[in-house]
Coordinates of C-alpha atoms and ligand atoms in Angstrom, one line a residue:
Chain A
X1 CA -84.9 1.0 -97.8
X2 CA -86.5 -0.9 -100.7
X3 CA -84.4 -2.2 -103.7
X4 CA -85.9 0.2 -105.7
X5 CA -85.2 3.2 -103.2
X6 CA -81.3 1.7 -103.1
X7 CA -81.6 1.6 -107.0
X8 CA -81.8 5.1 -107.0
X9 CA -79.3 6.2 -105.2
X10 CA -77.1 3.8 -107.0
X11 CA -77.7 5.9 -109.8
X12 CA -77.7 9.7 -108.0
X13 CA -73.8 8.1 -106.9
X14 CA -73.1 7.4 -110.2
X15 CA -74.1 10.6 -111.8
X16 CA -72.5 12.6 -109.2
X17 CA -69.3 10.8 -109.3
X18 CA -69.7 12.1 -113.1
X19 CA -70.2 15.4 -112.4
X20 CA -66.8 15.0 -109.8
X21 CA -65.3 13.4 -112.7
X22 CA -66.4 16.4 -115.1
X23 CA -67.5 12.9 -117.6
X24 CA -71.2 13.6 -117.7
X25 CA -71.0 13.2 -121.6
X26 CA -70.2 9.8 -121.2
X27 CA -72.8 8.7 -118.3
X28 CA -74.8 6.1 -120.0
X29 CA -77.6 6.8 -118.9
X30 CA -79.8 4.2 -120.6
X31 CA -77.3 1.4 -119.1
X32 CA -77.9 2.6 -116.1
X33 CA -81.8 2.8 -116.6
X34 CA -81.7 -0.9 -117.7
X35 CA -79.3 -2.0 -114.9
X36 CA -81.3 -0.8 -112.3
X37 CA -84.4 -1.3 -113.9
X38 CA -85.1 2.5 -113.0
X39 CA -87.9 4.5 -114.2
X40 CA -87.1 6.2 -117.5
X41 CA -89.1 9.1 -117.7
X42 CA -88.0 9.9 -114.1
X43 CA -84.3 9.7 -114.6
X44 CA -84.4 11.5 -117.7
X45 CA -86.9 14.4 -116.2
X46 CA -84.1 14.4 -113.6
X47 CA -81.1 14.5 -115.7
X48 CA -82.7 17.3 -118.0
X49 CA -83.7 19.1 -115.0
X50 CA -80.0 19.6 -113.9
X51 CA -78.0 19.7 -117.2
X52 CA -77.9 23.9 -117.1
X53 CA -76.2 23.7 -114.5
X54 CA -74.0 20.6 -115.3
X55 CA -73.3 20.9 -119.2
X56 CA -71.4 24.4 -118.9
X57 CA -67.3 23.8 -119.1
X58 CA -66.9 24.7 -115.6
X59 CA -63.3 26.6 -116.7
X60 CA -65.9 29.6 -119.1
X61 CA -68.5 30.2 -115.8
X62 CA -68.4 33.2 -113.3
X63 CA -70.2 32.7 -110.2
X64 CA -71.3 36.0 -109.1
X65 CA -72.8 35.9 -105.7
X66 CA -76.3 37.7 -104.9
X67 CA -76.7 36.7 -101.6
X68 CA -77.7 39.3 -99.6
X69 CA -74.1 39.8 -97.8
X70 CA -72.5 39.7 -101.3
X71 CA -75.0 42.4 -102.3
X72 CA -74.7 44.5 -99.9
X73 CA -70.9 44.1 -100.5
X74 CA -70.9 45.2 -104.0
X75 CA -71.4 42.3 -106.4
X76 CA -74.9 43.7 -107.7
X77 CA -71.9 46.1 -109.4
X78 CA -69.3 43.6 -110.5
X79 CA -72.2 41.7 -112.1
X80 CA -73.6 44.5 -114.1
X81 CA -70.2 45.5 -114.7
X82 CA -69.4 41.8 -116.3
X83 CA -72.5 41.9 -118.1
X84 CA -71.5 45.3 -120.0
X85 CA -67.9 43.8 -120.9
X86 CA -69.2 40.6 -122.2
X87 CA -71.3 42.6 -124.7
X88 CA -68.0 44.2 -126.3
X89 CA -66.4 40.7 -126.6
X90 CA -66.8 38.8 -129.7
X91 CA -68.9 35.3 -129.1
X92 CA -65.9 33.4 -128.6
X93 CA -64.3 35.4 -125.5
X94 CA -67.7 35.8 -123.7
X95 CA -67.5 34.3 -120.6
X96 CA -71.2 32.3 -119.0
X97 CA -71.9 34.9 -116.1
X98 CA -73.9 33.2 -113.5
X99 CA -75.7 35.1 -110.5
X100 CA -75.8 32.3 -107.5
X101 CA -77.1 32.4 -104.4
X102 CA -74.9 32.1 -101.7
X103 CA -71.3 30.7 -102.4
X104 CA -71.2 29.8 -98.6
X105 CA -68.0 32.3 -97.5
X106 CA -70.3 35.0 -96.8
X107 CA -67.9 36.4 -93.9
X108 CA -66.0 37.2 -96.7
X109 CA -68.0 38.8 -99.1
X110 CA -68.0 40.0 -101.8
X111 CA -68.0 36.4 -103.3
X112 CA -67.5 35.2 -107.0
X113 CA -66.1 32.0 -108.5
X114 CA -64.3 31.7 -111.3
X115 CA -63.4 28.1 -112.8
X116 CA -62.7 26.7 -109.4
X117 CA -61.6 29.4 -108.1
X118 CA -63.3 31.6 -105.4
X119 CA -62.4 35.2 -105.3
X120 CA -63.0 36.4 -102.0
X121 CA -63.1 39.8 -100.5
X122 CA -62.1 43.6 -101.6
X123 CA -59.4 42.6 -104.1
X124 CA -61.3 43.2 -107.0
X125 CA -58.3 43.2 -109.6
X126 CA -59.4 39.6 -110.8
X127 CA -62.1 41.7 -112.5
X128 CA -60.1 44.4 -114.7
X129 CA -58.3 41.2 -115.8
X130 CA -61.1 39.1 -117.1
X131 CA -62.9 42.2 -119.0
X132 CA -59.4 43.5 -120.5
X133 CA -58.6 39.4 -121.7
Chain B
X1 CA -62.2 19.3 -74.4
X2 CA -62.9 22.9 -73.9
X3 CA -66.2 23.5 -71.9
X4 CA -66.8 27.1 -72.4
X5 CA -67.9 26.2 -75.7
X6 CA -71.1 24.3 -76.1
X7 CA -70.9 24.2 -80.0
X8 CA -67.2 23.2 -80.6
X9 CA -65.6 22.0 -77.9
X10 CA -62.9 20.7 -79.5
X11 CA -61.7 23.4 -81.0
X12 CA -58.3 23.2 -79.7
X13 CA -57.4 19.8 -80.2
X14 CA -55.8 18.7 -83.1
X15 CA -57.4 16.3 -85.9
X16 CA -60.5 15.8 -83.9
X17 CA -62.5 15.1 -86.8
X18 CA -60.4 11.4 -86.8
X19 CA -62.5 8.9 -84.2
X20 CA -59.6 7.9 -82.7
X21 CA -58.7 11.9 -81.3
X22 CA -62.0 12.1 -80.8
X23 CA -62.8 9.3 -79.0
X24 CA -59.2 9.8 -77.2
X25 CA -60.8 13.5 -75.6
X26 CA -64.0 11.5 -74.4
X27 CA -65.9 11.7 -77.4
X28 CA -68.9 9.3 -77.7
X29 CA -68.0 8.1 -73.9
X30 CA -72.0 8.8 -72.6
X31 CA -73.2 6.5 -75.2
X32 CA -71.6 4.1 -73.0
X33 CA -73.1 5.1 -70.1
X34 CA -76.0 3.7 -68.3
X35 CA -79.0 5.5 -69.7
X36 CA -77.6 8.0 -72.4
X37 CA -80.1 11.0 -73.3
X38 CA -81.6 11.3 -70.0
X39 CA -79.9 14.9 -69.6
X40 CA -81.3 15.9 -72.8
X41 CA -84.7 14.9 -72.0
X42 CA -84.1 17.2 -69.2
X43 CA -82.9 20.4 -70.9
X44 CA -84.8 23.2 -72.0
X45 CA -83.0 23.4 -75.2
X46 CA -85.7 25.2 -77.7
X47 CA -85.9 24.1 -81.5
X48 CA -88.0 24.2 -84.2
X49 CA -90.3 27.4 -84.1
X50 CA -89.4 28.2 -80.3
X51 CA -90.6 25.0 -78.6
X52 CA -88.8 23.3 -76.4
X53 CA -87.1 20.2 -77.6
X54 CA -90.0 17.6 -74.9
X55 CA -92.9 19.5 -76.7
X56 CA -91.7 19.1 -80.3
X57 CA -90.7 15.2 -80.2
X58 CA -93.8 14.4 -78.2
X59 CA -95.7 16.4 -81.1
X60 CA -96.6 13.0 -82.0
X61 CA -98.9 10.1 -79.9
X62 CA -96.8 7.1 -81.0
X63 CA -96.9 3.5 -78.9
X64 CA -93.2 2.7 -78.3
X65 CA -92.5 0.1 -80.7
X66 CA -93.5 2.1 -83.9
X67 CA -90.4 3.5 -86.0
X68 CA -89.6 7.0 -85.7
X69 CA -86.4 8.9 -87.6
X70 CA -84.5 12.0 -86.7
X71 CA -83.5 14.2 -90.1
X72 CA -81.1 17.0 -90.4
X73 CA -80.4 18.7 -93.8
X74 CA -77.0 20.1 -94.5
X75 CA -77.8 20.4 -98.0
X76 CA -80.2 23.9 -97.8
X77 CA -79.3 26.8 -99.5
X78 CA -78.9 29.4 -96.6
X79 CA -78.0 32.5 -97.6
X80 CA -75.8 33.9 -94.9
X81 CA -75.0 30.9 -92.8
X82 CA -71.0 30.3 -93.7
X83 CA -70.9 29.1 -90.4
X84 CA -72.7 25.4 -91.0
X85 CA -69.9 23.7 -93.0
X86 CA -67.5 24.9 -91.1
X87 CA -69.1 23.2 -88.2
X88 CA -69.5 20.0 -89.2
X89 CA -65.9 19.9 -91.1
X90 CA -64.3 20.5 -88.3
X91 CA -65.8 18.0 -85.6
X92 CA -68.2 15.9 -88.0
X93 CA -68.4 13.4 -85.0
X94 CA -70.3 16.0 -82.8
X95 CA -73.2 15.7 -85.4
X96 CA -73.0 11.8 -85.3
X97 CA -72.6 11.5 -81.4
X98 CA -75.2 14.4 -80.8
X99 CA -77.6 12.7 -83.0
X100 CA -76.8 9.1 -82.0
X101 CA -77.6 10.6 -78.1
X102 CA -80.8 12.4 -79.6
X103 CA -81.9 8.9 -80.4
X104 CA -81.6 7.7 -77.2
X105 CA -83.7 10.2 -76.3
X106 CA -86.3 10.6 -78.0
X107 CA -86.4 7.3 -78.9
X108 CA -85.5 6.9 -82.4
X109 CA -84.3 3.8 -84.7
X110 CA -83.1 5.6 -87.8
X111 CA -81.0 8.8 -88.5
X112 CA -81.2 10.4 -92.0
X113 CA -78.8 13.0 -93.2
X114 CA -79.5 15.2 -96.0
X115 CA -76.5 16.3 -97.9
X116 CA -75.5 18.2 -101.3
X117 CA -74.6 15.6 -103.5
X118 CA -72.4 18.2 -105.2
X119 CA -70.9 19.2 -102.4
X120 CA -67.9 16.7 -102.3
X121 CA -66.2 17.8 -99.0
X122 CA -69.5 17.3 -96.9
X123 CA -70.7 14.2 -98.4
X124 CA -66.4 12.9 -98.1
X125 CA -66.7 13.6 -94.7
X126 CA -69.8 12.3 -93.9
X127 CA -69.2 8.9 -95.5
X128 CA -66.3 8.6 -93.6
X129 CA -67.3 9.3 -90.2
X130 CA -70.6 7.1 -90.9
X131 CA -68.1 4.5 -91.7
X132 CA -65.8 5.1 -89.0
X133 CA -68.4 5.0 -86.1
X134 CA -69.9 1.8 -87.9
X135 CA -66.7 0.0 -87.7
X136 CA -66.4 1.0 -83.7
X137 CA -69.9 -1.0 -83.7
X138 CA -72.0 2.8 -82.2
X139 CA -74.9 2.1 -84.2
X140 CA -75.7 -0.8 -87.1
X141 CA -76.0 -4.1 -87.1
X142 CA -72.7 -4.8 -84.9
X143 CA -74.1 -2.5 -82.1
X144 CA -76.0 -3.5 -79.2
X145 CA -79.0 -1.1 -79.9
X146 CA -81.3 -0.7 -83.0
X147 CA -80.1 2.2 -84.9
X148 CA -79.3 3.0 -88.5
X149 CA -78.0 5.8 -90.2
X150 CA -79.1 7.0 -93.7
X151 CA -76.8 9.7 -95.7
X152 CA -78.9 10.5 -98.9
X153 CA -77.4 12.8 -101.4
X154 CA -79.8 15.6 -103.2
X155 CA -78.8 18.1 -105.7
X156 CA -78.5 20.8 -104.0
X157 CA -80.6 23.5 -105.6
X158 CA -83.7 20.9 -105.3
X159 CA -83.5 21.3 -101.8
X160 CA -85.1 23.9 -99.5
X161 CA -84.3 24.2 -96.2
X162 CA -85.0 22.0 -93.3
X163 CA -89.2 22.3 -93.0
X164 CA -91.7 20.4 -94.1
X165 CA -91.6 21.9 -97.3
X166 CA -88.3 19.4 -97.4
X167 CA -90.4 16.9 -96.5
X168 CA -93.1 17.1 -98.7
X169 CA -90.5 17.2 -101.5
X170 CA -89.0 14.1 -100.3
X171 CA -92.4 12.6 -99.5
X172 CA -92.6 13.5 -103.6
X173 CA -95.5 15.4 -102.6
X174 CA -94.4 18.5 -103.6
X175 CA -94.3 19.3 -107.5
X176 CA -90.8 20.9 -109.3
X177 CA -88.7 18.4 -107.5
X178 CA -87.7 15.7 -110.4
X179 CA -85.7 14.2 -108.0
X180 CA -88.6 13.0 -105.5
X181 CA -88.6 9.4 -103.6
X182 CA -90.4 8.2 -100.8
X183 CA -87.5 6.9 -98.7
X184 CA -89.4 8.3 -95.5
X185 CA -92.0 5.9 -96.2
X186 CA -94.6 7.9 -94.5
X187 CA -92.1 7.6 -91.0
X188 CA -92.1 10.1 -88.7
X189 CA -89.6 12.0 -88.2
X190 CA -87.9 14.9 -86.5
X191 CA -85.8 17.6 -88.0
X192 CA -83.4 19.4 -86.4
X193 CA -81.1 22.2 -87.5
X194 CA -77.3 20.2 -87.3
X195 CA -75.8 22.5 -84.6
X196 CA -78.6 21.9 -82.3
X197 CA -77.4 18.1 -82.0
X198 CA -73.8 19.7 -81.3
X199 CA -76.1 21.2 -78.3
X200 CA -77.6 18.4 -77.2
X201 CA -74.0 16.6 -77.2
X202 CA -72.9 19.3 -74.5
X203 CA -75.9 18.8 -72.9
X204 CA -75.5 15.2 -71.8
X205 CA -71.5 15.3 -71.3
X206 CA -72.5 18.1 -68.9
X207 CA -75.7 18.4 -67.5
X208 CA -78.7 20.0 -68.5
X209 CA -79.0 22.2 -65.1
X210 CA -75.7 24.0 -67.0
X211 CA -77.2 24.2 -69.9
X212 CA -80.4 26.2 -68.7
X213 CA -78.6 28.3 -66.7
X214 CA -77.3 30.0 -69.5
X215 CA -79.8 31.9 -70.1
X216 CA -83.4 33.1 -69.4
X217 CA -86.5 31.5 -68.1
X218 CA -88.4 31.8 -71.4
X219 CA -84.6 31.6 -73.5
X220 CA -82.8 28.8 -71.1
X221 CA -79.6 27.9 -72.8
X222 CA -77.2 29.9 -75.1
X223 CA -77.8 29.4 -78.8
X224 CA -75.4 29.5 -82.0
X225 CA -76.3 32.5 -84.0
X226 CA -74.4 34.1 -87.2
X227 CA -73.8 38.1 -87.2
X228 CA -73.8 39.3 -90.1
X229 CA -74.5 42.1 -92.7
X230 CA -73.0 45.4 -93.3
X231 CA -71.0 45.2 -90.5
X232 CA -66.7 44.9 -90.4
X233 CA -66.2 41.7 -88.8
X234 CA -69.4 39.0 -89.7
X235 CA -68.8 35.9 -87.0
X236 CA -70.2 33.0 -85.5
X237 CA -70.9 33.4 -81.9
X238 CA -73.1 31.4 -78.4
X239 CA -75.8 33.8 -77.0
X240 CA -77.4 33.1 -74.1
X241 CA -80.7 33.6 -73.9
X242 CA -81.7 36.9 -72.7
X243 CA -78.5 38.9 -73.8
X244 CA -78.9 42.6 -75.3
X245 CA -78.9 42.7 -79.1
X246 CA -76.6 45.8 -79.4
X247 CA -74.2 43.7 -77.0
X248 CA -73.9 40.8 -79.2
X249 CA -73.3 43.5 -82.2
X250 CA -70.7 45.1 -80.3
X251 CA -68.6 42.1 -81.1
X252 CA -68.5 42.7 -84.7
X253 CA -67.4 46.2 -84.3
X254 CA -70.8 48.1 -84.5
X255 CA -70.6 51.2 -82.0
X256 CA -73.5 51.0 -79.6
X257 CA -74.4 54.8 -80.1
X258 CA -75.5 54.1 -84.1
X259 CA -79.1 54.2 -84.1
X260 CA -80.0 54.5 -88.0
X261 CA -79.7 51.3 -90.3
X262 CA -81.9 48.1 -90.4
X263 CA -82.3 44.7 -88.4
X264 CA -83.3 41.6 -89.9
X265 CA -83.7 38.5 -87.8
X266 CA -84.6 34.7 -89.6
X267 CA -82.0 34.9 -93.1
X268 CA -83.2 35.4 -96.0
X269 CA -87.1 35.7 -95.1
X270 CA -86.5 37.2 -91.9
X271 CA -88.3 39.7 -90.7
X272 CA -87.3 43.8 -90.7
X273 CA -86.7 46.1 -87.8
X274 CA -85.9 49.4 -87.6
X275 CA -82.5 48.8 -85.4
X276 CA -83.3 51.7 -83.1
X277 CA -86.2 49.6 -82.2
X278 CA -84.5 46.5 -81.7
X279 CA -81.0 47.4 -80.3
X280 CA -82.0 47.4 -76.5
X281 CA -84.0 44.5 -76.3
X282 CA -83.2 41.4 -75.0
X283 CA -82.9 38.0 -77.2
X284 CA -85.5 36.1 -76.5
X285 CA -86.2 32.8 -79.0
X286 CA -89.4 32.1 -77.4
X287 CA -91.3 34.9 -78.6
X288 CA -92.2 37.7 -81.2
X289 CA -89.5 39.0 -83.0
X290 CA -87.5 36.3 -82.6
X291 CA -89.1 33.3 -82.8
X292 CA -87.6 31.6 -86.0
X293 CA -90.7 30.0 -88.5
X294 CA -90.7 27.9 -91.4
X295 CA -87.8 28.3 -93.7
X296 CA -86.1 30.9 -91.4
X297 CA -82.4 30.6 -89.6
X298 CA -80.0 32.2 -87.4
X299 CA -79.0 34.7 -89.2
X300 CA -79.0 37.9 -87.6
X301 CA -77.7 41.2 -89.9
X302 CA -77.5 44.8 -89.5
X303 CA -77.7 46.7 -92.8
X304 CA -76.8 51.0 -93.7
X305 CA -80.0 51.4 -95.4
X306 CA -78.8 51.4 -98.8
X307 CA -77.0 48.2 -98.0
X308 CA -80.9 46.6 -96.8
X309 CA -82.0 47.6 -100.3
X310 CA -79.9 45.2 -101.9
X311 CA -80.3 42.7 -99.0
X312 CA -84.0 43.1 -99.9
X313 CA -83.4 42.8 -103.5
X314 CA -81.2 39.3 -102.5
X315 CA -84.7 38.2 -101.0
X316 CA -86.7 39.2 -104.0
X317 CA -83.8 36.8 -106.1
X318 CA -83.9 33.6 -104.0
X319 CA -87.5 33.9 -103.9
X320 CA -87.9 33.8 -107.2
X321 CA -85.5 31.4 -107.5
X322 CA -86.4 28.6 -105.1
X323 CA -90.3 29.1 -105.7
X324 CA -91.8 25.8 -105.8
X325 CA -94.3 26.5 -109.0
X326 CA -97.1 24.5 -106.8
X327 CA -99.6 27.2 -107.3
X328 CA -99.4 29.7 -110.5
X329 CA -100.2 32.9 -107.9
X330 CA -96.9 32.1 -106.0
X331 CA -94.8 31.7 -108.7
X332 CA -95.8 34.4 -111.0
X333 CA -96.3 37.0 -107.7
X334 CA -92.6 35.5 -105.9
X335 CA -90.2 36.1 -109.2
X336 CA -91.7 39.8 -109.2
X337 CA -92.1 40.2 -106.1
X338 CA -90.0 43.8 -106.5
X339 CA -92.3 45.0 -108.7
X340 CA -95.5 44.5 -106.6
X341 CA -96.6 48.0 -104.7
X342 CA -97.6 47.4 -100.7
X343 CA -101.2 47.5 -100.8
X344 CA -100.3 44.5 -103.3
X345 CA -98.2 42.7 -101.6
X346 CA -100.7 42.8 -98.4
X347 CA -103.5 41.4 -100.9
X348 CA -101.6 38.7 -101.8
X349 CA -100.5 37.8 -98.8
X350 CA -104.3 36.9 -98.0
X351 CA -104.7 34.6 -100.6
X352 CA -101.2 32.8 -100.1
X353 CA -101.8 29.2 -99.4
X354 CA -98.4 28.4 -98.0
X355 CA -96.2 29.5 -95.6
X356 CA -93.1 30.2 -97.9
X357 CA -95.4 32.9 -100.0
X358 CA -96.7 34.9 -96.9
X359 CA -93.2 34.8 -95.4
X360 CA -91.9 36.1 -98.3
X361 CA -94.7 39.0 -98.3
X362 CA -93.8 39.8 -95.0
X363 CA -89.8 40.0 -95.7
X364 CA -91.1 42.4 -98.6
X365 CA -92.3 44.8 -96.2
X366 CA -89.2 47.2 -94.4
X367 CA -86.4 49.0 -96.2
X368 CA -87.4 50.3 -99.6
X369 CA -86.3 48.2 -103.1
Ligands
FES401 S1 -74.1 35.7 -99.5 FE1 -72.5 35.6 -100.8 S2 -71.3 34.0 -100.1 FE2 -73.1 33.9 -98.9

C-alpha cells in the first residue's frame, strides 16, 4: 500500500472512531487534510457525501426497515402509520423517520430501530408509545 | 469439532472465536501440513456464477511469480442474509484459516477484507483475529510464506455487493462512490462470498472426495443457503446439491401440499417463480434457475402473493436506492422502476448497459406491484 493509500485510511479510522465517538462536530477535518497531506476536495466530497446520515442525533431517528422480509412483515404499515403521527406533532416532538434497507435481523422481522435500540418482531406496542409521547 | 457441519463446525465448543480454543480443536492445524490446499484444488466446490472454484481462479493466464489477491466483502448491503454476521462472529477464525488455505491454493500473496466501517462488531472482530493469527506468525512478515492481509473499512452504504461492480468502485472507476482509491492497484483478484472460505476450510480438514459426495454431479457439495420470506420459521441451513426445493421448505414449516404463493431465488434481484413450478425440482446451482449472477445471493423466499408485492416493492426501493447514477437512463428508469408498465420495462431492458439495470428489469417481472 502506498503512503498515500495508508494516509487515507488513517483518516477513514479517524472519522469513524468519530462517528463511534458520536464527536463528528469536533473532527478537524482540515488538520487532518494537512497532516496527511490528503486531497481536499476528496475528503470534503467524502465527508459531505455521508453527513445525512451522520449529522442526525442518533437518540430522534427511527429506523424503519423496508427490506423485503420487513415488508412483507408489515413495516410498509408502521412506517406510513409513523409518518401520519409525526404530522399531528408540533416541530419539536417530530421524530426523523428513516426507511433503511435491511437492519440485518431479518429472521426476525418486522425490524425497526429506535435510538439504539432494535425492536424486533410482533410486539408492536413500542409504536402506540412513540405516536401517543 | 463437529463434522456434520461443513459451515460451523464449531458450533458446540465454547469461545471458539479465541485462537487459543480454536487452535486447541485443531483449528489452523493443515496450514502446517505438508502441502495445504491441495484438497481444495481437488473439490468441486462451485462459486461465483456456478463455476467451479479450478475454472474461476484459472480465469486468468498469470506466470507464477506475478501478485494475485483474494477479496471477500462483508460490508454489502444484502437484504435478507441475517445469516452472514452471525457467521463470521461466531468463528471469525474459519474466515481467516479458510482464506489463508485458499491462498495456498490458488496461489495468492495478499488477502483483502472488505468491511463496514460503521459496523463496529465486525471490524472489532476482525482486527482482533487479524492480530491474533499475526502474532502466532500464520501469515506476515514473521511467517514462513509470503502472505499479507488487508482489512479496509468502507462506509457501508457506498458498497454494493461483492461483483465487479465493487471492484470498479474500488478501482475508483465507478462514479457516485466519493470514497474511491486504488488500493488494488490494478491486482488481480478473486472474490469470494465469506462462507464459501468456511467451505473450503472443511474441505481440506476432510477431504474433498467428502465434500463432492454431498451432492450431485452438476451440484457436488452442499451449500449454505438462507430460507426465508413469508414463511414461520426463516433459517440458515447446508443443502446438498440436488435436494428437492419443497424439502428444504419443509424445514421452515411450509406444508408441502401449498401450491399457490411465489418463489424468488438470488435476494433482492432474484428471479420469480411461480412456486407450483418450482417446488418439485431439484436444486441445482449449476444451471438455469439457479445459477446466482452478478449482485445476486442465497437467498431463497417463499412469499403469499400479497406478501411478494411488497417483497417486489422492497426491490423497486433498494434499487433505487443503490443505483449507481453512471448512466442518466438507469438512474432515472431504477428509482421508478414501479411506475414503468411491462412492455416498458422489456424496452429498457434492451438498452441497459450494465448488468445491475437488466437484473433489476428482470426482478420487475413476476408478482404484481
Ligand atoms: S429485511 Fe428487514 S432486517 Fe433484513
Amino acid at each position: 500500500m502506498s503512503l498515500q493509500e495508508q494516509n487515507w485510511w488513517i483518516f477513514l479510522n479517524s472519522w469513524s472512531l468519530a462517528i463511534k465517538n458520536k464527536n463528528i462536530d469536533q473532527l478537524n477535518i482540515s488538520n487532518l487534510i494537512e497532516e496527511l497531506d490528503l486531497d481536499t476536495n476528496l475528503v470534503h466530497e467524502f465527508v459531505n457525501f455521508f453527513q445525512d446520515d451522520f449529522n442526525l442525533s442518533k437518540e430522534q431517528v427511527v429506523s424503519i426497515c423496508m427490506g423485503g422480509q420487513c415488508r412483507a412483515k408489515g413495516n410498509e404499515k408502521i412506517f406510513a402509520k409513523l409518518v401520519d403521527a409525526n404530522l399531528t406533532k408540533i416541530p419539536e416532538k417530530q421524530l426523523k423517520i428513516k426507511p433503511v434497507l435491511c437492519l440485518h435481523e431479518c429472521d426476525k422481522a418486522p425490524c425497526s430501530q429506535y435510538g439504539a435500540k432494535l425492536h424486533l418482531g410482533d410486539d408492536l406496542s413500542w409504536v402506540e408509545r412513540l405516536i401517543k409521547e | 469439532m463437529d463434522l456434520s457441519s461443513i459451515y460451523l463446525p464449531f458450533r458446540n465448543i465454547d469461545s471458539a472465536h479465541f485462537i487459543d480454543v480454536y487452535k486447541n480443536h485443531g483449528g489452523y492445524d493443515r496450514l502446517a501440513s505438508l502441502e495445504p490446499g491441495q484438497e481444495i484444488l481437488k473439490s468441486h466446490l462451485l462459486t461465483r456464477y456456478g463455476r467451479s472454484l479450478e475454472s474461476y481462479w484459472n480465469r486468468y493466464v498469470l506466470p507464477a511469480t506475478k501478485s494475485r489477491g483474494l477479496l471477500t466483502n462483508l460490508a454489502s448491503v444484502e437484504p435478507g442474509m441475517f445469516s452472514q454476521r452471525r457467521l463470521i462472529l461466531k468463528d471469525p477464525h474459519g474466515l481467516i484459516e479458510g482464506m489463508l488455505l485458499a491462498a495456498r491454493a490458488s496461489g495468492s500473496d495478499q488477502g483483502f477484507i472488505i468491511s463496514a466501517i460503521d459496523d463496529f462488531d465486525i471490524t472489532k472482530t476482525i482486527d482482533r483475529v487479524l492480530e491474533e493469527s499475526y502474532q502466532e506468525a500464520l501469515w506476515g512478515k514473521n511467517s514462513n510464506w509470503s502472505f499479507h492481509f488487508h482489512h479496509i473499512k468502507l462506509p457501508k452504504n457506498a458498497m454494493f455487493d461483492f461483483d465487479d461492480f465493487l471492484l470498479a468502485g474500488l478501482h475508483g472507476e465507478r462514479p457516485g462512490y466519493p470514497n474511491r482509491k486504488e488500493f488494488l492497484q490494478g491486482m488481480p483478484v478473486h472474490i469470494h462470498r465469506p462462507e464459501e472460505f468456511y467451505a473450503m476450510r472443511w474441505i481440506e480438514n476432510n477431504s474433498a472426495r467428502q465434500f463432492n459426495e454431498f451432492g450431485t454431479k452438476t451440484t457436488p457439495g452442499s451449500y449454505l443457503i438462507t430460507i426465508s420470506g413469508s414463511v414461520k420459521n426463516p433459517l440458515v441451513v447446508e443443502v446438498p446439491g440436488g435436494t428437492l426445493i419443497e424439502n428444504i421448505f419443509e424445514q421452515t414449516g411450509l406444508q408441502t401440499n401449498i401450491n399457490g404463493g411465489w418463489f424468488r431465488w438470488g435476494g433482492v434481484l432474484g428471479q420469480w417463480t411461480p412456486w407450483h413450478k418450482v417446488k418439485r425440482q431439484q436444486f441445482d446451482l449449476s444451471s438455469g434457475l439457479f445459477k446466482l449472477h452478478d449482485f445476486q445471493y442465497p437467498l431463497m423466499e417463499w412469499f403469499t402473493d400479497e406478501a411478494a408485492s411488497a417483497a417486489k416493492r422492497a426491490m423497486a426501493y433498494y434499487v433505487g436506492d443503490q443505483s449507481c447514477g453512471a448512466c442518466l437512463g438507469c438512474s432515472y428508469a431504477t428509482s421508478g422502476l414501479l411506475h414503468w408498465k411491462k412492455s416498458q420495462l422489456l424496452g429498457l431492458k434492451e438498452v441497459a448497459k450494465c448488468s445491475f439495470f437488466k437484473l433489476a428489469i428482470n426482478a420487475s417481472i413476476g408478482p404484481s406491484w
